[in-house]
Short mmCIF file of N, CA and C in Angstrom, two decimals:
data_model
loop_
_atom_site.label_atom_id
_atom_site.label_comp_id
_atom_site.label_asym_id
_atom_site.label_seq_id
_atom_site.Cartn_x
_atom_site.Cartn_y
_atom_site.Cartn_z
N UNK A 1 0.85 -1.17 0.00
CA UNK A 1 0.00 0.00 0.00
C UNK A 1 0.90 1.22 0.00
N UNK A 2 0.38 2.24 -0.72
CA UNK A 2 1.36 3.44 -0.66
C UNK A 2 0.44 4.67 -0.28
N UNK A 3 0.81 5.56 0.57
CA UNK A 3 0.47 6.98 1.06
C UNK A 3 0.15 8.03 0.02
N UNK A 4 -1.05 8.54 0.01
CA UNK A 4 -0.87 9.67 -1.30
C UNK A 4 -2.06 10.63 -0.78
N UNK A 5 -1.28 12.18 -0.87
CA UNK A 5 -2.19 12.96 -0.51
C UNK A 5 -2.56 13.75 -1.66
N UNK A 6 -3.99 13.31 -1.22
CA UNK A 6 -4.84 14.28 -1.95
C UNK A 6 -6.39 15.34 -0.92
N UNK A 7 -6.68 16.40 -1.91
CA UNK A 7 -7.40 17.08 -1.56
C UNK A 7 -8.99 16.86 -1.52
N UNK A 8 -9.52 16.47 -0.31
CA UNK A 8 -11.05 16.02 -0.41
C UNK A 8 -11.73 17.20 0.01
N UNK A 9 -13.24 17.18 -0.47
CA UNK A 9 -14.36 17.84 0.24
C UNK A 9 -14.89 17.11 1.67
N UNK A 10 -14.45 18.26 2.76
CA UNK A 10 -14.99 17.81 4.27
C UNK A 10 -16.10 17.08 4.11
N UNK A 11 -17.13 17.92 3.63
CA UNK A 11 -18.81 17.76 3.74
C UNK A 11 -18.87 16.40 2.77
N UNK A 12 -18.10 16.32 1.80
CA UNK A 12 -18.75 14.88 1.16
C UNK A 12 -18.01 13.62 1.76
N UNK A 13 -16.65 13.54 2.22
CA UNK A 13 -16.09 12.41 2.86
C UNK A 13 -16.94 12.28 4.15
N UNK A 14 -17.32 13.13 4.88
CA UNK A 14 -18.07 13.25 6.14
C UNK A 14 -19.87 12.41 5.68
N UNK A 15 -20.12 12.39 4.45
CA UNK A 15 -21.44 12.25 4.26
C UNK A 15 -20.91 10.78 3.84
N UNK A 16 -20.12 10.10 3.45
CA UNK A 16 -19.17 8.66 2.94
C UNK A 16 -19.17 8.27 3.94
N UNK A 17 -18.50 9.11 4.83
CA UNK A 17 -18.19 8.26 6.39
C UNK A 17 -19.53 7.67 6.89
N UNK A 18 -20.73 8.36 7.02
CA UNK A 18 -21.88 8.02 7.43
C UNK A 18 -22.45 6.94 6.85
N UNK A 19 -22.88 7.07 5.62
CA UNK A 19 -23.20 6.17 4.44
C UNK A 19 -22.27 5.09 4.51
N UNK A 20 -21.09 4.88 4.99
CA UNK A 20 -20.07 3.59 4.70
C UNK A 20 -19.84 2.93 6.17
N UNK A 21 -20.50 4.09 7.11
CA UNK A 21 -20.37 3.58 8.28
C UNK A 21 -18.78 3.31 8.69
N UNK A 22 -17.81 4.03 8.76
CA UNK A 22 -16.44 4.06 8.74
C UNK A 22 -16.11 5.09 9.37
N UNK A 23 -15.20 5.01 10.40
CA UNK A 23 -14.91 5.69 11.56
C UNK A 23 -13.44 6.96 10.91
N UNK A 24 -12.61 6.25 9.26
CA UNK A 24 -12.08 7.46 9.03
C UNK A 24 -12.04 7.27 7.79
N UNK A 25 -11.47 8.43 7.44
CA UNK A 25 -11.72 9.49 5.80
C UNK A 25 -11.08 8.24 4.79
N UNK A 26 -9.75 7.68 5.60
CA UNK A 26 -9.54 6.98 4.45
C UNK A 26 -10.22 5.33 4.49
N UNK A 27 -10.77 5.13 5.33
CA UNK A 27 -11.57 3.58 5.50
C UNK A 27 -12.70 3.80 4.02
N UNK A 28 -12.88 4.70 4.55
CA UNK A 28 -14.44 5.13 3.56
C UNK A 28 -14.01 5.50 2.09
N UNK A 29 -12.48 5.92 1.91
CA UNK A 29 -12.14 5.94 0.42
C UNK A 29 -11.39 4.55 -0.45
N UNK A 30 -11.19 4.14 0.79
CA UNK A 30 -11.02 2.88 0.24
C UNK A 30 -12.14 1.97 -0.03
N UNK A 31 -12.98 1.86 1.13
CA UNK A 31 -14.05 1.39 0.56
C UNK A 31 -15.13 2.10 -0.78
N UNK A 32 -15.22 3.03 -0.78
CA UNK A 32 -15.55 3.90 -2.05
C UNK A 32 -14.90 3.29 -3.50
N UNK A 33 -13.67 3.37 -3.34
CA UNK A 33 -12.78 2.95 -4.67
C UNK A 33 -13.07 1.39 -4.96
N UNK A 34 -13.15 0.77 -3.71
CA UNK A 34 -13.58 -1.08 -3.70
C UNK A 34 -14.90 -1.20 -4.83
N UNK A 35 -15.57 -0.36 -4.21
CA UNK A 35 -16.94 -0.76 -4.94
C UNK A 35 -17.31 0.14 -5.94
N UNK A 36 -16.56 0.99 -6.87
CA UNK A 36 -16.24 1.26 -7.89
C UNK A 36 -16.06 0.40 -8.71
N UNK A 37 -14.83 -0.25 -8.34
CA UNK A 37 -14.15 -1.19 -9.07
C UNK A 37 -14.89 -2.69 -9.25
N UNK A 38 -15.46 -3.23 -8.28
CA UNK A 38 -16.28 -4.18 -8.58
C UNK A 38 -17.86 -3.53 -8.96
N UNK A 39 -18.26 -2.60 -9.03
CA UNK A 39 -19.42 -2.56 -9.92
C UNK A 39 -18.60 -2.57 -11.48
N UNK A 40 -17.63 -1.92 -11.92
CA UNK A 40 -17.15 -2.30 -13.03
C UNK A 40 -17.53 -2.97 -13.50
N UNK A 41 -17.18 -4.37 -12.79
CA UNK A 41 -17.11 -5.74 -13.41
C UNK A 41 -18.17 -6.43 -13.29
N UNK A 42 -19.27 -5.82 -13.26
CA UNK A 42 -20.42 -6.51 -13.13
C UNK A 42 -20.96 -5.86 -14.24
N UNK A 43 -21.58 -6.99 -15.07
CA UNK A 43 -22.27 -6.56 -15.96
C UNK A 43 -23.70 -5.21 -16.50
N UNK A 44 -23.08 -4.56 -17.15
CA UNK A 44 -23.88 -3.16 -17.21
C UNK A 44 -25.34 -3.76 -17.75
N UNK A 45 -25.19 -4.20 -18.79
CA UNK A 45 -27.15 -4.34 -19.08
C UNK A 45 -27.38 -6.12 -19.30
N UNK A 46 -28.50 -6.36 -19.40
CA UNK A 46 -29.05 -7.84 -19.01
C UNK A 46 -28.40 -8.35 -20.34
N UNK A 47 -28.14 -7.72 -21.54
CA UNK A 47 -27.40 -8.48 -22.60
C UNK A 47 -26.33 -8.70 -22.72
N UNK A 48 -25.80 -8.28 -21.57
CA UNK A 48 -24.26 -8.87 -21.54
C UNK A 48 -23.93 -10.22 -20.86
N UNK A 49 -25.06 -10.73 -20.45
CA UNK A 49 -25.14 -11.85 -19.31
C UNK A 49 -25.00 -13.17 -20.40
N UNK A 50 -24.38 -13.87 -19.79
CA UNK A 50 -24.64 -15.31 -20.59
C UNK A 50 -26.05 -15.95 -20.89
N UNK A 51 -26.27 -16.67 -21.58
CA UNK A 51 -27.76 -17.07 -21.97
C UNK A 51 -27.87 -17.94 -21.07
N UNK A 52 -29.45 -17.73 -20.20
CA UNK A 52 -29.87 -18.52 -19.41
C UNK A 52 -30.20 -19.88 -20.25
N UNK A 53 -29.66 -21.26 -19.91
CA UNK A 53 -30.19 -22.66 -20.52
C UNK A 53 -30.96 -23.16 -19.52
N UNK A 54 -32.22 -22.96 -19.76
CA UNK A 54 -33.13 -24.01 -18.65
C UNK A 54 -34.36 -24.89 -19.55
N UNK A 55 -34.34 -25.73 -19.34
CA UNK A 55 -35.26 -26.88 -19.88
C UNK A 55 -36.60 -26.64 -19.05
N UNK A 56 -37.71 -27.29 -19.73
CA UNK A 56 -39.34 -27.18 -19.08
C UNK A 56 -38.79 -28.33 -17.57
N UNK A 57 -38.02 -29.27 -18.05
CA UNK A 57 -37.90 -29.88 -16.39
C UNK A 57 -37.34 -29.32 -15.70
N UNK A 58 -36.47 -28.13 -15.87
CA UNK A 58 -35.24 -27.90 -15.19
C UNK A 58 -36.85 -26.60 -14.33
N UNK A 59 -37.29 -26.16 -14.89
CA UNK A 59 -38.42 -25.16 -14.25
C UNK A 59 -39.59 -26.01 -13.74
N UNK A 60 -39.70 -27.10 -14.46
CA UNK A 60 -40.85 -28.17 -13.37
C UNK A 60 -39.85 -28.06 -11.93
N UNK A 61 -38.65 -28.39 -11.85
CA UNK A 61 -38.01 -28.67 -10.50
C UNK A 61 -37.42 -27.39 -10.22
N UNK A 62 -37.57 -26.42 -10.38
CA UNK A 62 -37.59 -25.39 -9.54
C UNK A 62 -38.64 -24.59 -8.96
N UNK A 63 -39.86 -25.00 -9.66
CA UNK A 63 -41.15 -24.37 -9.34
C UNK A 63 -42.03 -25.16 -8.57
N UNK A 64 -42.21 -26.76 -9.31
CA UNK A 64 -42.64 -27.48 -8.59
C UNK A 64 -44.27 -26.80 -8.91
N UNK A 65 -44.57 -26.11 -9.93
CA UNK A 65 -45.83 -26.02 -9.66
C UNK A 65 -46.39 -25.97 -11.05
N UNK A 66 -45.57 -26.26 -12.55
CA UNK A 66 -45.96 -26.30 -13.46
C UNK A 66 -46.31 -27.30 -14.08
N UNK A 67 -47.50 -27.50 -15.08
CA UNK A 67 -48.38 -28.74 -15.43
C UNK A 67 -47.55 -29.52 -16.36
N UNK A 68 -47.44 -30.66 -16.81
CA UNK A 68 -46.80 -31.61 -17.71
C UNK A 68 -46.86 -30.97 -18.62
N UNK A 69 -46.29 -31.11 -19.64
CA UNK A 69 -46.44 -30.86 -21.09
C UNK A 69 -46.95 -31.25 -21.89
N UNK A 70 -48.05 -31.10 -22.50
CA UNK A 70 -49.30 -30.95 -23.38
C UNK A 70 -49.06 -32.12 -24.44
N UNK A 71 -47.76 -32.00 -25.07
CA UNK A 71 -47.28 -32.57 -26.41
C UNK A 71 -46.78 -33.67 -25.70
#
């Protein structure tokens, strides 16, 4: 880890601290930058997701409440 100063707004690290529940300026910027970085990597819209593969059984046994299949 390395030391680096920079210039924050009182009133908004103070409103982080609350919101992050973190007792100091830099707990709460680290945690700030954490979850920056992993929303990143989470997929922005539902089409970026892999294709759900589920079969009519695979939803009979998760629902447990859908009727046989007709055909």
């Amino acid at each position: 880890m390395r030391r680096t100063s920079i210039f924050l707004d009182p009133d908004v690290v103070a409103a982080a601290q609350r919101e992050l529940g973190t007792a100091t300026a830099a707990e709460a910027v680290r945690i700030a930058l954490e979850q920056v970085v992993e929303r990143g990597r989470r997929p922005r819209r539902w089409s970026d997701l892999p294709p759900l593969e589920l079969t009519r059984e695979d939803l009979r046994k998760m629902r447990g409440d859908l009727p046989d299949d007709p055909s």
